[in-house]
Structure formats: structure tokens, C-alpha cells
Amino acid sequence: MGTGAYVSARTQPNRWVDEYRSIHAGCTVVKIHGDYRSLNQRNTLGELSEYSDVMRKLLDEIFEDYGLVINGWSADWDHALVDALRGRRSRRYPLYWSTLTTLGNTAASVAQQHGAGVVPGVTADEFFPDLVHRLESLDALSSPPLTEEMATARLKKLLPYRESFIEIRDLLNEEINRVQQTIQSRGSVFPESRREDAPQAYQESCLQLREASRILVRLVATGVMLDRDRIHTDLWVWAVQRLLKARILNSGPYNETWVKLSHYPALLLLRAIAMVAVTHGREDVFIRAATEPTWRHPSVDRDLQALLALQDDYVIDHEWAKAMPRLKEMRWLYPASELVSADLENLLADCIGDPSEVETATRRTEYRMAMALQFLFPGGARPCGGRYAGERAWNRSTKANVWEEDFRNFGDREAWGWTDTPEGEEDSFDARLRQLSEVLKRFDRWS
């Protein structure tokens, strides 16, 4: 019966007029022939041949002011209802008639009189669910782009349910397409009109790509944070894969520095996943996002895993970043690290905490990325620099990297495969951490 109220027009003909006339009612069911629980239902041919004045007025109002969907009605016995429908004067709203078999003579005559759209060969169980699905699809096509708050609220409602996979994917896909359009609009060469102020143009492009990615980054970060059971991890990994492939391919004239920046949205997304994963004990999610998506490098003609393709120093040109107006004054040693950190601070505050907590999450994440580059790829890979490995990252009393100590104390050992070592045997994972520490010392100006 749905939500709302129903009116038995047989026993309460005036209640519609008094209480249920509002077109804004959620759902109103008018039982024109009474209710099975009463003793005065209309059943016989005589009872179905005439209605009271109040009932006729009610039906006139319904037929004139609303569209009609008729399902499975033969129109052979309800003479008074047929007469009322024949009296429908206007065609402001359409009439549709679904039927499992061919319409009888009376029904066909009424349908022809009102120009009804006849839907043959369907049961009610088939017709109404299909109608709902079609209306939902139309709503989705006509809906304006979601705001950041609306998109996040929608995601939160969908997250608890495994069967929401397709809806969440569509939500992410809409944002990914928007990012891809922004990337494509940049072209593959530096804008000729801006060469007189290249650092400013480079900065503006970074901001443009960041803003295009804002809702997507927020959605995925929120998903990683709240998806405690890893129901939708495949979607976060898939989103990284899509952004990796959104980079402009080198065809015709291109500027390498300009084209590389096309991967900035993918870098922000992967870093956001990593920061939230490290903060909320989901380091296995970061490892999947860093290693499963791949991108075929056009120069070396081989597939690079996401973390290899999205290192700071590879996506962001060191000299151009250092010359950007927003970073130029501070003379940063690692401008790419500072740029990414600054751009994610605002985006991830809701998922991590205040600025000091975001700063800690950033350095923890940079250290995990160095671990991944050394431990998860054949032969290892050179970690990028950053504050996690610079002069402020070392404990002078123990001569150890403070973020290494942080991992030893608080890291997700299970995600990284650090298991207990039998007594008397060397801990191979511990040895690799010490080897990484030696690699990172080259970033320490005081070592």
C-alpha cells in the first residue's frame, strides 16, 4: 500500500475532501469499492453501476488533475468507473494501460478515446519494477552535478552495502570523467601565450588539476576511512587505474614537463588513499592501490605500477615547482613534497584531523611510500626526498629515522608481512628497514 494514508471512499467519501486533497501527499490510496474488512463492499453488477455525487466529484478531480497508469483492468464490470473515465475531458496528463493479454472491447474503446499508450504482454510484477528503474535512470541523467557535500553524503549512505557497488562506481566515474576532461583540455604543450610567466602558468595548472580532482579525492578518502570491512576496496583501486590512463599520450608535439603534470590528479588520489589508510589502520588498502594499477610508459614501453609512475619527482618538475610563486619564497629542498602536502591538507582534514595530525600523516605516508619502493618492487626503486627523510627526520640520540621508529611502534606489520622470527634467526624485515635507513641518510644534510 506504500507510505501515506488510504481512504475507503465507500465508507468515508468525505475524508478525501477534508483531509487528503493535497497534491503533496506522499501516497494516497482511494478504495472506491470499499475495503475487504468491511461488510459493505461493492461487488455486484448493480453496486458497480452507479456512484454517489461525492464519488463522482472525487473521480473527476483525479482524472482531470493527474496522469493515469492502468494495469490489468478489464473494464468489463465496473460500469460506473468506465463512465467516469469516459467523462475525462482534458488530456493534460497522459494515460498508459499495461495488460498481459489483448484489451477487451470496452477497455480498447476507452484507451482509444483517451489516446492511451498500451503496453501489452507484461504482468504487474514486470511492469512496475521496470517503470521504477526507467524513472530512476531518467532522474540520474537529468540530475545536475553533485556538490562536494551532496556527493559525500550520498557515498556514506551507499558504503555499508555490498550491493551498492554499481552505484558507487557510477558516482566515482562521473567525477573521473570530469577530471579527464580537464586533463584533455590542457593539451600536450605548454601554452604559448603564457611563456613569459611560466612559473605562474605551471602553478595555475596545478591548481586547476587539484580543483578538478577535489570531489573525487574527498569521495575516495571518505570511502577508505569508513569502509572498515574493505567491501569496496576494488573501487578505490579502480579509480587510481582510471586516472593513470587519463594522462595525455605523446602524439605529435609535446612538452615532457607539461605532459607529466597530467598525472597530478592520480598522484593526489593515491597519496590521499595512503594518508587515510595509514591513519585508520588500512595499510593493506594503500599497498593494493600502489601496486595493482599499472600504466604503460611510452618511452620504456613497459607497464609501471602506480607508485612507480606517480612518484613526486617524476610527476612534478623540481625546478618548475621551486619557481612557483606559492613556494618560491621558502626555498624548499623538496618542493614537490611541499606542493602535494599543501594541496592535500585542506582536502583531507575531515578524514584525518587538525593541521598537526595531517602533517604527521603526511610524513608517515612518505615513509611508507619509501618502504613500498624498496620492498615491493623487484630490485627496489629510489625513494623520493621529503621532510620524512630530511634533516628534521632524524633522532640524534639514536641516530635513527623518526618515521622508521614510528613504523616500528605503530605500523601495520601484518599488512607488510612482518611476521615473528624464530629465536636465533635473523629478522629479514628488520634488516631491510635498516638498509632503507642507510638509503635515506643521503637526504640528511647533517649525516
Coordinates of C-alpha atoms in Angstrom, one line a residue:
M1 CA 0.0 0.0 0.0
G2 CA 3.0 2.3 0.3
T3 CA 3.5 5.1 2.7
G4 CA 0.9 7.7 3.5
A5 CA -2.8 7.2 4.1
Y6 CA -5.6 5.4 2.3
V7 CA -9.3 6.4 2.1
S8 CA -12.1 3.9 1.8
A9 CA -14.3 6.0 -0.5
R10 CA -17.1 3.6 0.1
T11 CA -17.4 4.2 3.8
Q12 CA -15.6 7.6 4.1
P13 CA -16.4 9.6 1.0
N14 CA -15.8 13.0 2.5
R15 CA -12.4 12.3 4.1
W16 CA -10.7 12.9 0.8
V17 CA -12.2 16.3 0.5
D18 CA -11.4 17.2 4.1
E19 CA -8.0 15.6 4.7
Y20 CA -6.3 14.2 1.6
R21 CA -6.7 16.7 -1.2
S22 CA -3.1 17.9 -1.1
I23 CA -1.1 17.1 -4.2
H24 CA 1.9 16.9 -2.0
A25 CA 0.7 13.8 -0.1
G26 CA 3.3 11.1 -0.2
C27 CA 0.9 8.3 -1.2
T28 CA -2.9 8.2 -1.0
V29 CA -4.9 5.0 -1.9
V30 CA -8.5 5.6 -2.6
K31 CA -10.5 2.4 -2.3
I32 CA -13.5 3.3 -4.4
H33 CA -15.3 -0.1 -3.9
G34 CA -14.7 -0.3 -0.2
D35 CA -12.4 -2.4 1.9
Y36 CA -12.3 -6.2 2.3
R37 CA -12.5 -5.7 6.1
S38 CA -15.9 -4.0 5.8
L39 CA -19.3 -5.6 5.1
N40 CA -20.4 -3.1 2.5
Q41 CA -18.0 -3.6 -0.4
R42 CA -19.3 -3.0 -3.9
N43 CA -19.3 -6.4 -5.6
T44 CA -22.5 -7.0 -7.6
L45 CA -23.0 -5.6 -11.1
G46 CA -25.7 -3.3 -9.7
E47 CA -23.4 -1.9 -7.0
L48 CA -20.7 -1.3 -9.6
S49 CA -23.0 0.6 -11.9
E50 CA -23.6 3.8 -10.0
Y51 CA -21.6 6.1 -7.7
S52 CA -22.6 8.9 -5.3
D53 CA -22.2 12.5 -6.2
V54 CA -19.2 12.8 -3.8
M55 CA -17.6 9.8 -5.5
R56 CA -18.1 11.2 -9.0
K57 CA -16.6 14.5 -7.9
L58 CA -13.6 12.8 -6.5
L59 CA -13.0 10.7 -9.6
D60 CA -13.5 13.8 -11.9
E61 CA -10.8 15.6 -9.8
I62 CA -8.4 12.6 -10.0
F63 CA -8.9 12.0 -13.8
E64 CA -8.5 15.7 -14.6
D65 CA -5.6 16.6 -12.4
Y66 CA -3.4 13.5 -12.6
G67 CA -1.9 11.2 -15.2
L68 CA -3.1 7.6 -15.1
V69 CA -1.4 4.3 -15.2
I70 CA -3.8 1.4 -15.5
N71 CA -2.6 -2.2 -15.0
G72 CA -4.6 -5.3 -15.7
W73 CA -8.1 -3.8 -15.6
S74 CA -10.6 -5.4 -17.9
A75 CA -13.2 -2.6 -17.7
D76 CA -15.9 -5.2 -18.3
W77 CA -17.7 -5.0 -14.9
D78 CA -17.1 -1.6 -13.4
H79 CA -19.7 0.3 -15.4
A80 CA -19.7 3.4 -13.2
L81 CA -15.9 3.6 -13.2
V82 CA -15.9 3.3 -17.0
D83 CA -18.5 6.1 -17.3
A84 CA -16.4 8.3 -15.0
L85 CA -13.3 7.7 -17.1
R86 CA -15.1 8.3 -20.3
G87 CA -16.1 11.7 -18.8
R88 CA -12.5 12.7 -18.6
R89 CA -12.4 15.9 -20.6
S90 CA -8.8 17.1 -20.9
R91 CA -5.6 15.3 -21.9
R92 CA -3.2 17.5 -19.9
Y93 CA -1.7 14.3 -18.5
P94 CA -1.1 11.0 -20.3
L95 CA -2.8 7.7 -19.8
Y96 CA -0.9 4.4 -20.0
W97 CA -2.5 1.0 -19.9
S98 CA -0.5 -2.2 -19.4
T99 CA -2.1 -5.6 -20.0
L100 CA -1.0 -9.2 -20.1
T101 CA -3.4 -10.1 -22.9
T102 CA -5.2 -8.1 -25.6
L103 CA -7.6 -5.4 -24.3
G104 CA -11.3 -6.3 -24.5
N105 CA -13.8 -4.2 -26.4
T106 CA -14.7 -1.8 -23.6
A107 CA -11.1 -1.3 -22.5
A108 CA -9.9 -0.8 -26.0
S109 CA -12.6 1.8 -26.7
V110 CA -11.7 3.8 -23.5
A111 CA -8.0 3.5 -24.4
Q112 CA -8.6 4.8 -27.9
Q113 CA -10.9 7.6 -26.7
H114 CA -8.1 9.0 -24.5
G115 CA -5.1 8.2 -26.7
A116 CA -3.7 5.8 -24.1
G117 CA -0.3 4.2 -24.6
V118 CA -0.9 0.5 -24.4
V119 CA 1.9 -1.7 -23.1
P120 CA 0.9 -5.3 -23.9
G121 CA 2.3 -8.6 -22.7
V122 CA 3.5 -7.7 -19.2
T123 CA 2.4 -8.6 -15.7
A124 CA 2.2 -6.1 -12.9
D125 CA 5.3 -7.7 -11.3
E126 CA 7.2 -6.9 -14.6
F127 CA 5.7 -3.6 -15.4
F128 CA 6.0 -1.6 -12.2
P129 CA 9.7 -2.5 -11.3
D130 CA 10.7 -1.8 -14.8
L131 CA 8.9 1.6 -14.7
V132 CA 10.7 2.5 -11.4
H133 CA 14.1 1.6 -12.9
R134 CA 13.4 3.7 -16.0
L135 CA 12.3 6.7 -13.9
E136 CA 15.5 6.4 -11.7
S137 CA 17.6 6.3 -14.9
L138 CA 15.9 9.5 -16.2
D139 CA 16.5 11.2 -12.8
A140 CA 20.1 10.3 -12.9
L141 CA 20.5 11.7 -16.5
S142 CA 18.8 14.9 -15.6
S143 CA 20.4 15.5 -12.2
P144 CA 22.8 18.4 -12.0
P145 CA 26.4 17.8 -10.9
L146 CA 26.6 17.0 -7.2
T147 CA 28.2 19.4 -4.8
E148 CA 31.0 18.1 -2.7
E149 CA 28.8 17.8 0.4
M150 CA 26.0 16.1 -1.6
A151 CA 28.3 13.6 -3.2
T152 CA 29.9 12.7 0.2
A153 CA 26.5 12.3 1.8
R154 CA 25.4 10.0 -1.0
L155 CA 28.5 7.9 -0.7
K156 CA 28.1 7.5 3.1
K157 CA 24.6 6.1 2.6
L158 CA 25.8 3.6 0.0
L159 CA 29.0 2.4 1.7
P160 CA 27.6 -0.2 4.1
Y161 CA 26.0 -2.3 1.4
R162 CA 27.9 -4.6 -0.9
E163 CA 25.2 -4.4 -3.5
S164 CA 25.8 -0.7 -3.8
F165 CA 29.0 -1.4 -5.9
I166 CA 27.5 -0.2 -9.2
E167 CA 26.0 3.0 -7.7
I168 CA 29.3 3.9 -6.0
R169 CA 31.2 3.1 -9.2
D170 CA 28.9 5.4 -11.2
L171 CA 29.3 8.2 -8.6
L172 CA 33.1 7.9 -8.9
N173 CA 33.0 7.6 -12.6
E174 CA 31.2 10.9 -13.0
E175 CA 34.0 12.7 -11.2
I176 CA 36.7 10.8 -13.0
N177 CA 35.2 11.9 -16.3
R178 CA 35.3 15.5 -15.1
V179 CA 38.9 15.2 -14.2
Q180 CA 39.7 13.5 -17.5
Q181 CA 38.1 16.4 -19.4
T182 CA 40.2 18.9 -17.5
I183 CA 43.4 16.9 -18.3
Q184 CA 42.5 16.7 -22.0
S185 CA 41.8 20.4 -22.2
R186 CA 45.3 21.2 -21.1
G187 CA 46.8 19.8 -24.3
S188 CA 50.3 18.3 -24.6
V189 CA 52.4 21.5 -25.0
F190 CA 53.0 24.5 -22.7
P191 CA 50.5 27.3 -23.6
E192 CA 52.5 29.6 -25.9
S193 CA 50.7 32.7 -24.6
R194 CA 52.0 32.1 -21.0
R195 CA 55.7 31.5 -21.7
E196 CA 56.5 35.0 -20.4
D197 CA 55.3 33.9 -17.0
A198 CA 55.9 30.1 -17.0
P199 CA 56.1 29.5 -13.2
Q200 CA 52.7 31.3 -12.7
A201 CA 51.2 29.2 -15.5
Y202 CA 52.6 26.0 -14.1
Q203 CA 51.1 26.9 -10.7
E204 CA 47.7 27.7 -12.2
S205 CA 47.7 24.3 -14.0
C206 CA 48.4 22.5 -10.7
L207 CA 45.6 24.4 -9.0
Q208 CA 43.2 23.6 -11.9
L209 CA 44.0 19.9 -11.7
R210 CA 43.7 19.9 -7.9
E211 CA 40.3 21.6 -8.0
A212 CA 39.1 19.2 -10.8
S213 CA 40.1 16.3 -8.5
R214 CA 38.7 17.7 -5.3
I215 CA 35.4 15.8 -5.1
L216 CA 36.9 12.6 -6.3
V217 CA 39.7 12.7 -3.8
R218 CA 37.3 13.5 -1.0
L219 CA 35.0 10.7 -2.0
V220 CA 37.7 8.0 -2.2
A221 CA 39.3 9.3 1.0
T222 CA 36.0 9.1 2.8
G223 CA 35.4 5.6 1.4
V224 CA 38.8 4.3 2.6
M225 CA 38.2 5.8 6.0
L226 CA 34.6 4.4 6.5
D227 CA 34.9 1.1 4.6
R228 CA 36.2 -0.8 7.6
D229 CA 35.4 -4.2 6.1
R230 CA 37.1 -3.4 2.8
I231 CA 33.9 -4.1 0.9
H232 CA 34.6 -1.6 -1.8
T233 CA 38.4 -1.6 -1.9
D234 CA 38.3 -2.7 -5.6
L235 CA 36.6 0.6 -6.4
W236 CA 39.4 2.7 -4.8
V237 CA 42.0 0.7 -6.8
W238 CA 39.9 1.1 -10.0
A239 CA 39.7 4.9 -9.5
V240 CA 43.6 5.1 -9.4
Q241 CA 43.7 3.0 -12.5
R242 CA 41.3 5.2 -14.4
L243 CA 43.3 8.4 -13.5
L244 CA 46.6 6.7 -14.5
K245 CA 45.2 6.1 -18.0
A246 CA 43.7 9.7 -18.2
R247 CA 47.2 11.1 -18.9
I248 CA 47.7 12.6 -22.4
L249 CA 49.6 10.3 -24.7
N250 CA 52.6 11.7 -26.5
S251 CA 51.4 12.1 -30.1
G252 CA 52.7 15.0 -32.1
P253 CA 54.5 17.9 -30.4
Y254 CA 54.6 17.8 -26.7
N255 CA 56.4 19.3 -23.7
E256 CA 57.5 16.5 -21.3
T257 CA 57.3 18.6 -18.2
W258 CA 53.7 19.8 -19.1
V259 CA 52.5 16.3 -20.1
K260 CA 53.9 14.7 -16.9
L261 CA 51.8 17.0 -14.8
S262 CA 48.7 15.3 -16.3
H263 CA 49.3 12.6 -13.7
Y264 CA 48.9 15.1 -10.8
P265 CA 45.3 14.1 -10.1
A266 CA 46.3 10.4 -9.9
L267 CA 49.2 11.3 -7.6
L268 CA 46.8 13.3 -5.3
L269 CA 44.4 10.4 -5.3
L270 CA 47.0 7.7 -4.5
R271 CA 48.5 9.9 -1.8
A272 CA 45.1 10.6 -0.2
I273 CA 44.4 6.8 -0.1
A274 CA 47.8 6.3 1.5
M275 CA 47.4 9.0 4.1
V276 CA 43.9 7.9 5.2
A277 CA 44.9 4.2 5.1
V278 CA 47.9 4.9 7.4
T279 CA 45.9 7.0 9.8
H280 CA 43.0 4.5 10.1
G281 CA 44.8 1.2 10.0
R282 CA 44.1 0.3 6.4
E283 CA 47.7 0.0 5.1
D284 CA 46.8 -3.1 3.1
V285 CA 44.4 -0.8 1.1
F286 CA 47.4 1.6 0.3
I287 CA 49.5 -1.4 -0.8
R288 CA 46.9 -2.6 -3.2
A289 CA 46.4 0.9 -4.7
A290 CA 50.1 1.4 -5.0
T291 CA 50.8 -1.9 -6.7
E292 CA 47.8 -3.2 -8.6
P293 CA 47.0 -0.3 -11.1
T294 CA 49.5 0.0 -13.9
W295 CA 50.4 2.5 -16.7
R296 CA 52.4 1.8 -19.8
H297 CA 55.3 4.2 -20.0
P298 CA 55.6 5.4 -23.6
S299 CA 59.4 5.7 -23.5
V300 CA 60.3 2.4 -22.0
D301 CA 57.3 0.5 -23.4
R302 CA 56.6 -1.4 -20.2
D303 CA 54.0 -1.3 -17.5
L304 CA 54.8 0.7 -14.4
Q305 CA 52.9 0.0 -11.2
A306 CA 51.1 3.0 -9.8
L307 CA 53.6 4.0 -7.1
L308 CA 56.5 3.9 -9.7
A309 CA 54.6 6.1 -12.1
L310 CA 53.3 8.5 -9.5
Q311 CA 56.5 9.5 -7.6
D312 CA 56.6 13.1 -6.7
D313 CA 59.7 13.9 -8.6
Y314 CA 58.5 12.1 -11.7
V315 CA 55.1 13.9 -12.0
I316 CA 56.2 17.3 -10.7
D317 CA 59.2 19.1 -12.2
H318 CA 61.6 20.1 -9.3
E319 CA 62.8 23.3 -10.8
W320 CA 59.4 24.5 -12.0
A321 CA 57.8 23.7 -8.7
K322 CA 60.5 25.5 -6.8
A323 CA 59.9 28.6 -9.0
M324 CA 56.1 28.6 -8.5
P325 CA 55.1 31.8 -6.7
R326 CA 53.4 29.9 -3.8
L327 CA 56.7 28.0 -3.0
K328 CA 59.4 30.3 -4.2
E329 CA 59.8 32.4 -1.1
M330 CA 60.6 29.4 1.2
R331 CA 63.5 27.9 -0.8
W332 CA 62.2 24.4 -0.1
L333 CA 64.6 21.5 -0.6
Y334 CA 61.8 19.2 -1.7
P335 CA 59.2 21.5 -3.4
A336 CA 57.3 18.6 -4.9
S337 CA 56.7 17.1 -1.4
E338 CA 55.6 20.5 -0.1
L339 CA 53.2 21.1 -3.0
V340 CA 51.5 17.7 -2.6
S341 CA 51.3 18.2 1.2
A342 CA 49.8 21.6 1.0
D343 CA 47.2 20.6 -1.6
L344 CA 46.0 17.6 0.4
E345 CA 45.9 19.4 3.8
N346 CA 42.6 21.1 3.1
L347 CA 41.1 18.1 1.2
L348 CA 41.8 15.5 3.9
A349 CA 41.1 17.5 7.1
D350 CA 37.8 15.8 7.7
C351 CA 39.3 12.3 7.3
I352 CA 42.5 12.9 9.4
G353 CA 42.2 15.8 11.8
D354 CA 43.8 19.2 12.5
P355 CA 46.9 20.5 10.6
S356 CA 49.3 18.9 13.0
E357 CA 47.7 15.5 12.5
V358 CA 47.7 15.9 8.8
E359 CA 51.4 16.8 8.9
T360 CA 52.1 13.6 10.9
A361 CA 50.1 11.6 8.5
T362 CA 52.0 13.1 5.6
R363 CA 55.4 12.1 6.9
R364 CA 54.2 8.7 7.9
T365 CA 52.8 8.2 4.4
E366 CA 56.0 9.4 2.7
Y367 CA 58.0 6.8 4.8
R368 CA 55.5 4.0 3.8
M369 CA 56.0 5.0 0.2
A370 CA 59.8 4.7 0.6
M371 CA 59.2 1.3 2.2
A372 CA 57.0 0.2 -0.7
L373 CA 59.5 1.4 -3.3
Q374 CA 62.3 -0.6 -1.6
F375 CA 60.4 -3.7 -0.6
L376 CA 57.5 -4.3 -3.1
F377 CA 59.2 -3.8 -6.4
P378 CA 61.9 -6.1 -8.0
G379 CA 65.3 -4.6 -7.4
G380 CA 63.9 -1.8 -5.3
A381 CA 63.4 1.8 -6.5
R382 CA 64.9 5.1 -5.5
P383 CA 62.7 6.8 -2.9
C384 CA 61.9 10.5 -3.4
G385 CA 63.1 13.1 -0.9
G386 CA 60.9 14.9 1.6
R387 CA 60.8 16.0 5.1
Y388 CA 60.3 12.4 6.2
A389 CA 63.9 11.8 5.2
G390 CA 65.5 15.3 5.6
E391 CA 67.3 16.9 8.5
R392 CA 64.2 17.1 10.7
A393 CA 63.5 13.4 10.4
W394 CA 66.4 12.0 12.4
N395 CA 66.6 11.2 16.1
R396 CA 70.1 12.5 17.1
S397 CA 70.2 10.3 20.2
T398 CA 69.5 7.1 18.4
K399 CA 70.7 8.2 15.0
A400 CA 67.6 6.6 13.6
N401 CA 64.9 8.0 11.3
V402 CA 62.0 9.0 13.5
W403 CA 59.4 7.8 10.9
E404 CA 61.1 4.4 10.9
E405 CA 60.8 4.3 14.7
D406 CA 57.2 5.4 14.3
F407 CA 56.5 2.5 11.9
R408 CA 58.2 0.0 14.2
N409 CA 56.0 1.2 17.1
F410 CA 52.6 1.8 15.3
G411 CA 52.8 0.4 11.8
D412 CA 50.5 -2.3 10.4
R413 CA 53.1 -5.2 10.5
E414 CA 50.6 -7.7 9.2
A415 CA 49.8 -5.6 6.0
W416 CA 53.6 -5.5 5.2
G417 CA 54.2 -9.2 6.0
W418 CA 56.4 -8.5 9.0
T419 CA 56.0 -11.8 11.0
D420 CA 57.6 -13.0 14.1
T421 CA 61.0 -14.6 13.5
P422 CA 62.0 -17.8 15.3
E423 CA 64.6 -17.3 18.0
G424 CA 68.1 -17.4 16.8
E425 CA 67.2 -16.5 13.2
E426 CA 67.8 -13.1 11.6
D427 CA 64.8 -10.9 11.2
S428 CA 64.9 -10.2 7.5
F429 CA 62.3 -7.4 7.6
D430 CA 64.2 -5.6 10.4
A431 CA 67.3 -5.9 8.2
R432 CA 65.5 -4.3 5.3
L433 CA 64.3 -1.4 7.4
R434 CA 67.9 -0.8 8.5
Q435 CA 69.0 -0.9 4.8
L436 CA 66.3 1.6 4.0
S437 CA 67.6 3.9 6.7
E438 CA 71.0 3.9 5.1
V439 CA 69.4 4.8 1.8
L440 CA 67.5 7.7 3.3
K441 CA 70.6 9.1 5.1
R442 CA 71.7 10.7 1.8
F443 CA 68.8 13.1 2.3
D444 CA 70.0 14.2 5.7
R445 CA 72.2 17.3 5.5
W446 CA 73.7 16.6 8.9
S447 CA 74.7 12.9 8.5

